[in-house]
Coordinates of C-alpha atoms and ligand atoms in Angstrom, one line a residue:
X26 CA 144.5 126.7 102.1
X27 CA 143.4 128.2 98.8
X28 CA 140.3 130.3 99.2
X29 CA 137.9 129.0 96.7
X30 CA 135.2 132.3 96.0
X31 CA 133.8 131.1 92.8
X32 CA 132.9 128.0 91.5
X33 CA 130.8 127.0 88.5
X34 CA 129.7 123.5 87.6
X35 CA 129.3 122.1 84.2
X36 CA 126.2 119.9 83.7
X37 CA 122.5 120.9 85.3
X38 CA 121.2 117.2 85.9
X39 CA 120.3 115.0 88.5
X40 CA 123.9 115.7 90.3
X41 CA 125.4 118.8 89.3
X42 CA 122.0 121.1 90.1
X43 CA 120.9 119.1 94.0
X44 CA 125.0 119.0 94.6
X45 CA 126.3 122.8 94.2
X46 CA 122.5 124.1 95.2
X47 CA 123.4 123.0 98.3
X48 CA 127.1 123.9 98.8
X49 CA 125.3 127.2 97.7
X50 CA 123.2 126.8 100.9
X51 CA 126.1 125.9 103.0
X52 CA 128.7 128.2 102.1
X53 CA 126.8 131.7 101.6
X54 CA 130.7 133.3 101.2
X55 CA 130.8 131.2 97.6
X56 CA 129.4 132.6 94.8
X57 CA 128.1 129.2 92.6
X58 CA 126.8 129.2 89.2
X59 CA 125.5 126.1 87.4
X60 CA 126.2 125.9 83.5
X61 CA 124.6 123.5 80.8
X62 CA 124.0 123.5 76.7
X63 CA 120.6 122.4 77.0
X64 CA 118.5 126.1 77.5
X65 CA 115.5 124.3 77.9
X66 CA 117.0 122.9 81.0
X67 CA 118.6 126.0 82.2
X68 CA 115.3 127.8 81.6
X69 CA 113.7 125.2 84.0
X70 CA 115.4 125.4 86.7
X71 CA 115.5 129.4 86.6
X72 CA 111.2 129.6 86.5
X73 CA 109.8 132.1 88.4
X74 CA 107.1 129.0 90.5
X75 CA 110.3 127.0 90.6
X76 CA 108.8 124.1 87.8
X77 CA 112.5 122.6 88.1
X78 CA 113.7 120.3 85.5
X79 CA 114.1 117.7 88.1
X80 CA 111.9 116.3 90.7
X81 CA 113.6 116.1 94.1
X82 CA 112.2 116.2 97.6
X83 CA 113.7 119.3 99.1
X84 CA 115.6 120.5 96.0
X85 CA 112.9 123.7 95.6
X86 CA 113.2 124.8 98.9
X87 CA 116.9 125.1 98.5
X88 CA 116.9 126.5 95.2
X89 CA 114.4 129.2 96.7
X90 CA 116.7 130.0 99.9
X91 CA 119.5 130.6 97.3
X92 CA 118.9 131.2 93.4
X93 CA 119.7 134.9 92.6
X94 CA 121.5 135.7 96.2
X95 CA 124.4 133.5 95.4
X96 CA 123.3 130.8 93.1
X97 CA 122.8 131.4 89.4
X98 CA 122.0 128.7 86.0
X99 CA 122.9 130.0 83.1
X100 CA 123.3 128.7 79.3
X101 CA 126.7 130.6 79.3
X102 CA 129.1 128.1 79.5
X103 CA 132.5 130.5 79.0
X104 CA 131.8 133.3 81.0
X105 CA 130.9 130.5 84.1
X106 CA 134.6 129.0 83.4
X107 CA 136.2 132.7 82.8
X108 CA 134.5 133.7 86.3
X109 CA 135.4 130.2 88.6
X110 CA 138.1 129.4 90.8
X111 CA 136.9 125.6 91.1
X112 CA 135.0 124.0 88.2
X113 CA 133.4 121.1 89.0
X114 CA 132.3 118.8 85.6
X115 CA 129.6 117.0 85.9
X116 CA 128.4 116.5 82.8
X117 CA 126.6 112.8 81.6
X118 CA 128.9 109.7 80.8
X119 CA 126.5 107.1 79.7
X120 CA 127.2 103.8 78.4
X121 CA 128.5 103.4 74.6
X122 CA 126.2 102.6 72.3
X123 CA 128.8 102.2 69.0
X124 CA 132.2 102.1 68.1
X125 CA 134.9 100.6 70.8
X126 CA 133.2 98.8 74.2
X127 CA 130.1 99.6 73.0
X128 CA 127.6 98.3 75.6
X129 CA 130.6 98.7 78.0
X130 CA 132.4 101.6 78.4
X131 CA 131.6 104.7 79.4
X132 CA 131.1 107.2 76.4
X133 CA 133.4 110.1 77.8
X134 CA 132.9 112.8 75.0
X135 CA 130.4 115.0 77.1
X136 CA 133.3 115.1 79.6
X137 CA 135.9 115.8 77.1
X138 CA 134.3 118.4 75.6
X139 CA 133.9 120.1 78.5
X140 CA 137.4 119.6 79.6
X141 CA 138.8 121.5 75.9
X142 CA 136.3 123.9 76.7
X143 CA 137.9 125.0 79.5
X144 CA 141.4 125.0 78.3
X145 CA 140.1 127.1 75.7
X146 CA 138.2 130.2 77.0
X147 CA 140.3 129.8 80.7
X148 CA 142.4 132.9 81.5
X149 CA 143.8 132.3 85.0
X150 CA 144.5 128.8 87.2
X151 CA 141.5 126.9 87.6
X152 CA 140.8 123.4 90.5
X153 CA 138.9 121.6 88.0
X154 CA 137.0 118.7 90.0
X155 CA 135.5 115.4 88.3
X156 CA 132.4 114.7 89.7
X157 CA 130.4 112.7 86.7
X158 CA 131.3 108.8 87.1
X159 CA 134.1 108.3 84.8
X160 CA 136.6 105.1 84.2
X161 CA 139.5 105.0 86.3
X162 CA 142.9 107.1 85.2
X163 CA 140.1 109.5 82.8
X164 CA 141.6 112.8 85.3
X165 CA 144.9 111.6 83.8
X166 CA 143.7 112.0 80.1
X167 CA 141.8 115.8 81.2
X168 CA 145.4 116.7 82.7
X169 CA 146.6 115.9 79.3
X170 CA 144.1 117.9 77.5
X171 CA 144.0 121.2 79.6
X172 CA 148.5 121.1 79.8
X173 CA 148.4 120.9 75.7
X174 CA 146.1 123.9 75.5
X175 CA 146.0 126.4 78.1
X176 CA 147.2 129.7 78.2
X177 CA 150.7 130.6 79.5
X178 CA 150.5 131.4 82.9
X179 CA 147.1 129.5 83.2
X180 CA 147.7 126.7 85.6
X181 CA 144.9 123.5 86.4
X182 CA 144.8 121.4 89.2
X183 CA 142.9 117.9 88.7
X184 CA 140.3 116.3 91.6
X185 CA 138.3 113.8 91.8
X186 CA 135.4 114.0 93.8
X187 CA 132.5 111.2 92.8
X188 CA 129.1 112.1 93.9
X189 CA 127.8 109.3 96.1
X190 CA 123.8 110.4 96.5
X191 CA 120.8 108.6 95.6
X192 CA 118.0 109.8 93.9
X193 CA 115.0 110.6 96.0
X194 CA 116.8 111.3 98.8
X195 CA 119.7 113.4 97.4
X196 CA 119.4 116.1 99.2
X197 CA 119.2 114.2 102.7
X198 CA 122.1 112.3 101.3
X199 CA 123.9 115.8 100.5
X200 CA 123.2 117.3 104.3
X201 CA 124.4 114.8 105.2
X202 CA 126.8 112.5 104.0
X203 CA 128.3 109.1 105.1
X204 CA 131.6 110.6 103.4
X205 CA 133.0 113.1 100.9
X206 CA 135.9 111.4 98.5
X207 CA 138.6 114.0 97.3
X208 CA 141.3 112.1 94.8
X209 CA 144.1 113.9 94.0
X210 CA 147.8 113.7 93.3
X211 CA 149.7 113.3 96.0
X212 CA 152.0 116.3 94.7
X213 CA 152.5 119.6 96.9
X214 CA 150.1 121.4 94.5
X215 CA 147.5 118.3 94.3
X216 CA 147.4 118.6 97.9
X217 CA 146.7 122.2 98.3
X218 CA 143.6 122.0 95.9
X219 CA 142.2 118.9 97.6
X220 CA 142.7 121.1 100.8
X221 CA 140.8 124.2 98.9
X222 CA 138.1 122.0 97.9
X223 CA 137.9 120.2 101.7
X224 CA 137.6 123.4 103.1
X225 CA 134.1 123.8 100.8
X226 CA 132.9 121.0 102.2
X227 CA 134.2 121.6 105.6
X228 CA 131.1 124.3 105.8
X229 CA 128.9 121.5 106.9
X230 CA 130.5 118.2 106.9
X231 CA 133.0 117.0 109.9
X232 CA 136.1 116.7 108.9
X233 CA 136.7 112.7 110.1
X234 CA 133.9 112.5 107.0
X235 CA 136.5 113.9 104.4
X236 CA 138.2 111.4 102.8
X237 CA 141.4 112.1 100.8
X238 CA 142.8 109.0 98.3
X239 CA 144.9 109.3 95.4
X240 CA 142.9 109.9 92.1
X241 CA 143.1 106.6 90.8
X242 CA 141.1 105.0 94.2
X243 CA 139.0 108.3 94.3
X244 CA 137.5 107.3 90.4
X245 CA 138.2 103.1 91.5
X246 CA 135.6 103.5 94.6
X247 CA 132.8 105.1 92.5
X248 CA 132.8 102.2 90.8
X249 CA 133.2 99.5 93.5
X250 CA 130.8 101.2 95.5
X251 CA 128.0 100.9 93.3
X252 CA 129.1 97.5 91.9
X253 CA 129.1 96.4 95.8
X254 CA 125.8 98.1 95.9
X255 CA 124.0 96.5 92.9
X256 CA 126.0 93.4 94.2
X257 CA 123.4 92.9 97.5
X258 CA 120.5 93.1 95.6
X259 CA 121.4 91.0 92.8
X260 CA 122.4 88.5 95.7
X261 CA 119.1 88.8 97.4
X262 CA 117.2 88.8 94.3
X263 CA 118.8 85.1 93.2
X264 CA 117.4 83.9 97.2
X265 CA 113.8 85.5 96.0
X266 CA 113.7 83.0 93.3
X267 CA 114.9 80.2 95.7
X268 CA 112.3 81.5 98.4
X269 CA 109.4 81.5 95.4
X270 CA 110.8 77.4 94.7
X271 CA 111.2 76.2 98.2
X272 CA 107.8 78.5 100.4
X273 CA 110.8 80.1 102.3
X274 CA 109.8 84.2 102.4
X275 CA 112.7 86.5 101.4
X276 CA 111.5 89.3 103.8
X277 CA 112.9 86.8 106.7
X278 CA 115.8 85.6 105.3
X279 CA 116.9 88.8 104.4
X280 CA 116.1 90.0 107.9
X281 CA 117.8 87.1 109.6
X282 CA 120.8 87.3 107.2
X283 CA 120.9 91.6 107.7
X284 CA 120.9 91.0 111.7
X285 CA 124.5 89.7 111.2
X286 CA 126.3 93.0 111.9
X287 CA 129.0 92.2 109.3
X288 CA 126.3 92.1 106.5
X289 CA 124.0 95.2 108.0
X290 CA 120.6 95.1 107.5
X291 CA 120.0 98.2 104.5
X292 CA 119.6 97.1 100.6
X293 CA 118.6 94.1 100.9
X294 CA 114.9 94.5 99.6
X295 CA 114.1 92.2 97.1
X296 CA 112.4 93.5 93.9
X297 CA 111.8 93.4 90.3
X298 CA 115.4 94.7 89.6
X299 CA 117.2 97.4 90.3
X300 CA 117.2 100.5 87.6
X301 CA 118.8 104.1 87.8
X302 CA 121.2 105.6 85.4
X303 CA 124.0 104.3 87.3
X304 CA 124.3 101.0 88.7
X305 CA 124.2 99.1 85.5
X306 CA 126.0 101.7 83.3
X307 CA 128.7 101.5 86.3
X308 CA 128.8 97.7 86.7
X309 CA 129.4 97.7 82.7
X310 CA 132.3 99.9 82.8
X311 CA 134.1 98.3 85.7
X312 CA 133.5 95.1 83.3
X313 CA 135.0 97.1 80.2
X314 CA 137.8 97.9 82.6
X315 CA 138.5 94.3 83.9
X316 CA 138.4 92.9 80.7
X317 CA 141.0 95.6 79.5
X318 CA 143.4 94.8 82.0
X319 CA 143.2 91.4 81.3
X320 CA 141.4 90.2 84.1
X321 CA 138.6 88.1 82.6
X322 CA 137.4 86.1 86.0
X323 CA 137.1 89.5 87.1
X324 CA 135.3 90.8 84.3
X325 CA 133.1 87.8 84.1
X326 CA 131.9 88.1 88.2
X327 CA 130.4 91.5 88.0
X328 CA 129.3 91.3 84.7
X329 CA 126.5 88.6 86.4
X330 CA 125.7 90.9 88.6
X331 CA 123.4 93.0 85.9
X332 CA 122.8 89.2 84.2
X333 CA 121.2 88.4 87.5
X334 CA 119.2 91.7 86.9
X335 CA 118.3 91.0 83.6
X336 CA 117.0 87.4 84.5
X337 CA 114.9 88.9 87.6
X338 CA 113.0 91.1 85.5
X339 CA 112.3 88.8 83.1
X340 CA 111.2 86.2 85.6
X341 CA 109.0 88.7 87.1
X342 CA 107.3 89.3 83.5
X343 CA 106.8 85.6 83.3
X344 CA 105.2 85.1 86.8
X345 CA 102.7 87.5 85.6
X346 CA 101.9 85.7 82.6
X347 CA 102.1 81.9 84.0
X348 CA 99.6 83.2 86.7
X349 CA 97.3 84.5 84.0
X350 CA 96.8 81.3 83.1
X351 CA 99.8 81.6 80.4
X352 CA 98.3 83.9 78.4
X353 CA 97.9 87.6 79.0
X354 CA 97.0 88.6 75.2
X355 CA 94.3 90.8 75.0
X356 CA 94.2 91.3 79.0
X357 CA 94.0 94.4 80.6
X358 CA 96.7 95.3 82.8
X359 CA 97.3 98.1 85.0
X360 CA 101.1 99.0 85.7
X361 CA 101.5 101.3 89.0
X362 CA 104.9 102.9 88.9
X363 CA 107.1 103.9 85.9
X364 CA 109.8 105.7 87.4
X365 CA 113.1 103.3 88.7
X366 CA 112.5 103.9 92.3
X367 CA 110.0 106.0 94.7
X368 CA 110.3 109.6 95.1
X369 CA 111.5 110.0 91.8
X370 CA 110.5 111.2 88.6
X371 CA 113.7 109.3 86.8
X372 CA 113.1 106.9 84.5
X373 CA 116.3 105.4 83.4
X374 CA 117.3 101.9 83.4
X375 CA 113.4 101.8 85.4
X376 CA 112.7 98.0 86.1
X377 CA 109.3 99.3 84.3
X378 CA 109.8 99.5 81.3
X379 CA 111.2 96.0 80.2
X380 CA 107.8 94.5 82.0
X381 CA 105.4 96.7 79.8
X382 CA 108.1 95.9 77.1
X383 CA 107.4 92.0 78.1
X384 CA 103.3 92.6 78.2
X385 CA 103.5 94.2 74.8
X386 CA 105.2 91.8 73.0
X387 CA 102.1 89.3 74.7
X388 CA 100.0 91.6 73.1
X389 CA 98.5 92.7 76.1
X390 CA 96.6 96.3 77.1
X391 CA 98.5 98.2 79.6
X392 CA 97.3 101.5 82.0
X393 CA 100.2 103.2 83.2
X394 CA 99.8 105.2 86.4
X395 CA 102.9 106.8 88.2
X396 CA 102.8 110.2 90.4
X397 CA 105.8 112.0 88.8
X398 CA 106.9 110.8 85.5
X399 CA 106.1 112.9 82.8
X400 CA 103.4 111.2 79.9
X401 CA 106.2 112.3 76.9
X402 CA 108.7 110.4 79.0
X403 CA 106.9 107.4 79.1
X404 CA 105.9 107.7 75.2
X405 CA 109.8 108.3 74.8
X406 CA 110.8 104.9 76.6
X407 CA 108.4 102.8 75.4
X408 CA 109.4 103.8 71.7
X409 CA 113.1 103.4 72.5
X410 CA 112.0 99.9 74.3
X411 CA 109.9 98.6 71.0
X412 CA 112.2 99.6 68.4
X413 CA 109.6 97.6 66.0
X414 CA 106.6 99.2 67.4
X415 CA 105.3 102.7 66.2
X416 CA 104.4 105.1 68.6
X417 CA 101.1 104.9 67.3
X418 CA 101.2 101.1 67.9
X419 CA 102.3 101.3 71.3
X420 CA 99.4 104.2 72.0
X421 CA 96.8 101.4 70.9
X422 CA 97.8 99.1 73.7
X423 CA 99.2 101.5 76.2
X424 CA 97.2 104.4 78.3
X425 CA 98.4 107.0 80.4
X426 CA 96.2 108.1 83.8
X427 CA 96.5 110.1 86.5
X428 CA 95.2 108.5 89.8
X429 CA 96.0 104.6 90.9
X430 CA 92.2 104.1 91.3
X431 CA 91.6 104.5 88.0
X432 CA 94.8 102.8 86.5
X433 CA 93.0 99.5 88.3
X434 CA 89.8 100.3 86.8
X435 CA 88.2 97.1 85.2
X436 CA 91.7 95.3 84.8
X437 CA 92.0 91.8 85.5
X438 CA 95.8 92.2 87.2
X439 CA 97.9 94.8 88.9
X440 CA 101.9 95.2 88.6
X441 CA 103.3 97.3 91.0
X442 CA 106.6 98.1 89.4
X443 CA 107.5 101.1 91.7
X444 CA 107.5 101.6 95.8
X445 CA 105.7 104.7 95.7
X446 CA 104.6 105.2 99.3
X447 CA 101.3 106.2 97.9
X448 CA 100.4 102.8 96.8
X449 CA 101.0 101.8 100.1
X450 CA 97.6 103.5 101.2
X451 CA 94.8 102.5 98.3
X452 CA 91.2 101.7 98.6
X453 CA 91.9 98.1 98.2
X454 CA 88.2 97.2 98.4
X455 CA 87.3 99.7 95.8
X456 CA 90.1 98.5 93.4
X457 CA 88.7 95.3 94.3
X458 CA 84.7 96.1 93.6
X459 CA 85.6 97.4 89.9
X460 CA 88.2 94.8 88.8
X461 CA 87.5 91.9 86.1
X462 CA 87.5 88.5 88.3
X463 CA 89.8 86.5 88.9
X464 CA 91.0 89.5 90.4
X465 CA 95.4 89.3 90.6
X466 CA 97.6 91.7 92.2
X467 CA 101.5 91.0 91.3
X468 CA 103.8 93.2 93.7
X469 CA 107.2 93.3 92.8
X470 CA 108.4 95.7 95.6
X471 CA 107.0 93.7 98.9
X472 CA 104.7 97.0 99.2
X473 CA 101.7 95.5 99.5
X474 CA 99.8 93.3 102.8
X475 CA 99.4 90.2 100.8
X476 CA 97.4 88.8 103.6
X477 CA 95.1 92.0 104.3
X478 CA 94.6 91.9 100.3
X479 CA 93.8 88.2 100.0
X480 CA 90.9 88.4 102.9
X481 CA 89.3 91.0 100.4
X482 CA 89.5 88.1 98.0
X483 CA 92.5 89.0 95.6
X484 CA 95.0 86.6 94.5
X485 CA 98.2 88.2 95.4
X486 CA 101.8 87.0 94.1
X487 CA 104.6 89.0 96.1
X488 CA 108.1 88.8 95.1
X489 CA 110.4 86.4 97.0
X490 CA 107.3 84.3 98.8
X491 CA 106.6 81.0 98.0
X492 CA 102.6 80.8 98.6
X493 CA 100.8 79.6 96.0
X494 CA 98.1 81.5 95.1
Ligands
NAD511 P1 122.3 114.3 83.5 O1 122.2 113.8 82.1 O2 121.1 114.5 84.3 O3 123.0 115.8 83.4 C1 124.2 116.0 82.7 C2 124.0 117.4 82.0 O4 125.3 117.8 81.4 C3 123.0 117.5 80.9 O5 122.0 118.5 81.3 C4 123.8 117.9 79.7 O6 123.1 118.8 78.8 C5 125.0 118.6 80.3 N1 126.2 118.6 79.4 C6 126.7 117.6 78.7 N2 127.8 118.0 78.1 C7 128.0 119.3 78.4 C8 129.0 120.3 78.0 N3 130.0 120.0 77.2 N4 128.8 121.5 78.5 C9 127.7 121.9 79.3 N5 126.8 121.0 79.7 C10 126.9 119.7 79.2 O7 123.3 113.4 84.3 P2 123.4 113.1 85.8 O8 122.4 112.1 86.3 O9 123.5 114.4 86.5 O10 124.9 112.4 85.9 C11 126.0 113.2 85.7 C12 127.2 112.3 86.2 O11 127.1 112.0 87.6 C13 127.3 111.0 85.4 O12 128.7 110.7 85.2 C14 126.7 110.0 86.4 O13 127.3 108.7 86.3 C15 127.2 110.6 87.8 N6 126.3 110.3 88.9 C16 125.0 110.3 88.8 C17 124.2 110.0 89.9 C18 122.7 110.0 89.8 O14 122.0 109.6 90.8 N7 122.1 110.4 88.7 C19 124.8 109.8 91.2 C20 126.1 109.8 91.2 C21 126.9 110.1 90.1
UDX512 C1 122.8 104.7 93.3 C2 123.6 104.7 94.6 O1 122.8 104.3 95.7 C3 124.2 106.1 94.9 O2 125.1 106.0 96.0 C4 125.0 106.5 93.6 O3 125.5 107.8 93.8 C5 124.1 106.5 92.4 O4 123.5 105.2 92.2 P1 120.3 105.6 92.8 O5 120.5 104.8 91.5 O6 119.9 107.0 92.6 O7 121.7 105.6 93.6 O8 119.2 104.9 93.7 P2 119.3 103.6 94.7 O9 118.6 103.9 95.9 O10 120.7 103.1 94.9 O11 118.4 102.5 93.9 C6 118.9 101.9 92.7 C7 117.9 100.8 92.3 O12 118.0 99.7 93.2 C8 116.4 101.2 92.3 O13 115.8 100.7 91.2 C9 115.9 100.6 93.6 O14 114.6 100.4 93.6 C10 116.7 99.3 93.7 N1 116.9 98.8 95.0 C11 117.5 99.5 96.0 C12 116.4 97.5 95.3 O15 115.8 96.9 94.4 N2 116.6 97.0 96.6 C13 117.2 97.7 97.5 O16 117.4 97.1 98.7 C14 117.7 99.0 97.2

């Protein structure tokens, strides 16, 4: 096969710097250097005490085995492309917020400008590899664009290769994959660069775990994945709400209903709703897609599958304020967890923010607490959240601290929004001693032992169980 030597990625974020740190770490013979616009981001991940832009159990050890041997960041986006055989782009595709499909469809300008990017400053044949989440047939429209403006003699082979890791446990996920996905087309030259770019990951993953599909089903099963994905927990959320109406406990039917080995027993955790940049942003496009096809059943069943979502974070907000004795205004609340899940400092789409969104409109005081999140981070999302609330509005009724214990200090409930593992292990009876009485605890990720809690003498309302309280 085609020996790739080089390879540069567009776009430092969440994928692009855990993904090609670690085929750094796995393939010592490639020499991989990680491009973005942003300097401030760039800067980040190349400080000296390794403050990197993004917080990732693992990530800093493997950008310390590598960065400067044969991984580099840098804000020169040309020189990366001059120098690469294989470019992957990775670059953000969020969802539109104007113009056509807007609050569908994926806006795919990042990835188009850094497709005429590299037709433009490219000088010999480049693999250039989509591995941001795009719509299906979008490697068909960067084919177009880099045959309309390369140089003579410059040649570009098209992959897809969709990034299937999790936050908070990418680089597990990246040792160790359930699969790689290489699209390509099925051409002798399409086949040659999916072969260069198996051979990358061949370094460390089998080969029975290398998949190779056509493009179209390589971008198609992004999308189904997640949707499939989002799909279980949006099913076992709707049984939560049945478990909360009849006393049945979703912890057990879940388990039961995971023991069938056809089901399986992994995400099926009930919870406030599911957040992350992707699952809803994905769900939406697939929607967009359906309904452009012409498929509006189609369209119409995913497209409940974030309605669910929507409905279980809002129910969540009103069990809160129904226990409360249907008023929460003026009550002090403290909010553990801001980030979407655990083990994360990632805050988008997090289930979080549309309950303090919720509490505010209640006029309600809220104390945030969460390990990782940055304070301008949450400042920025609750701004975007209340669109008719000044920051200095929301700083009135919102504070920021840094421990649990005193987040629950003197507050009359508790909303654990996030699975932190930390949470797991507070004081209780402390908490307990300095809260306001009736003292409530409302745990939206079945973290807490509702039992060991209610001896102490809370009044605990868990997700998916039907006690009263
Ligand atoms: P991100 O916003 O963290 O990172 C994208 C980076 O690309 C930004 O730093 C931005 O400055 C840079 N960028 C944008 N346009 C550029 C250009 N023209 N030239 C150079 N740099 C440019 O996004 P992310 O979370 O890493 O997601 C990237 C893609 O991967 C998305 O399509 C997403 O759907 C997909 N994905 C994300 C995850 C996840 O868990 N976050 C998992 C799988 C797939
Ligand atoms: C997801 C996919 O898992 C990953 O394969 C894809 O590449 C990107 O999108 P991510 O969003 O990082 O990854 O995290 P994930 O673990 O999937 O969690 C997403 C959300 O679902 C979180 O808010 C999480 O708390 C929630 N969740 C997950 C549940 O509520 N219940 C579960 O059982 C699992």
């Amino acid at each position: 096969p085609i020996q790739v030597k080089k390879v540069c990625c567009i776009g430092a974020g969440y994928v692009g710097g855990p993904t090609c740190a670690v085929i750094a770490l796995k393939c010592p013979q490639i020499q991989v250097t990680i491009v973005d616009l942003n300097q401030a981001r760039i800067d980040a991940w190349n400080s000296p005490d390794f403050e990197l832009p993004i917080y990732e159990p693992g990530l800093a050890d493997v950008v310390k085995a590598t960065r400067g041997k044969n991984l580099f960041f840098s804000s020169d986006v040309d020189r990366g492309i001059q120098e690469a055989d294989l470019i992957f782009v990775s670059v953000n595709t969020p969802t539109k917020k104007s113009g056509v499909g807007a609050g569908f469809g994926a806006d795919l300008h990042y990835v188009e400008s850094a497709t005429r990017r590299i037709a433009a400053v490219a000088s010999s044949s480049k693999i250039v590899v989509e591995k941001s989440t795009v719509p299906c047939r979008t490697a068909e429209s960067m084919r177009t664009i880099l045959e309309a403006n390369c140089k003579p003699g410059c040649r570009f082979d098209i992959l897809s290769n969709p990034e299937f890791l999790a936050e908070g446990t990418a680089i597990s996920d990246l040792f160790n994959p359930d699969r790689v996905l290489i699209g390509s087309l099925q051409t002798q030259e399409g086949k040659d660069a999916c072969a260069a770019l198996a051979s990358v990951y061949a370094n460390w993953v089998p080969k029975e775990r290398i998949l190779t599909v056509g493009l179209w089903s390589s971008e198609l099963s992004k999308l189904a994945a997640n949707a499939m994905l989002a799909q279980r927990i949006s099913s076992i959320n709707a049984l939560s709400a049945i478990c909360e109406a009849t006393g049945a406990n979703i912890d057990e039917v879940a388990h039961a209903v995971g023991y069938d080995s056809r089901v399986g027993p992994k995400f099926l955790r009930a919870s406030v709703g599911f957040g992350g940049s992707c699952f809803q942003k994905d769900i939406l496009n697939l929607v967009y897609l359906s309904e452009s096809l012409h498929l509006p059943e189609v369209a119409a069943y995913w497209r409940q599958v974030v309605e669910l979502n929507e409905y279980q974070k809002r129910r969540f907000s009103k069990i809160v304020v129904d226990a409360l004795f249907n008023t929460i205004t003026g009550k002090h609340i403290a909010v553990l967890g801001f980030a979407f899940k655990a083990d994360t400092g990632d805050t988008r789409e997090s289930p979080a923010i549309s309950l303090i969104r919720d509490f505010l409109a209640e006029r309600a005081y809220i104390t945030v607490y969460d390990p990782k999140v940055e304070e301008a981070q949450i400042w920025m999302d609750l701004s975007e959240a209340c669109p008719h609330l000044t920051l200095d509005q929301i700083k009135r009724q919102v504070t920021i601290v840094h421990s649990a214990l005193e987040a629950c200090k003197s507050k009359e409930a508790i909303v654990i929004a996030t699975e932190w593992k930390e949470f797991r292990e507070i004081d209780w009876q402390t908490v307990y001693n300095n809260m306001t009485k009736p003292a409530f605890v409302f745990d939206g990720r079945l973290l807490v032992d509702a039992d060991k809690l209610r001896r102490i003498g809370f009044k605990v309302k868990v997700i998916g169980r039907g006690e009263v309280l």
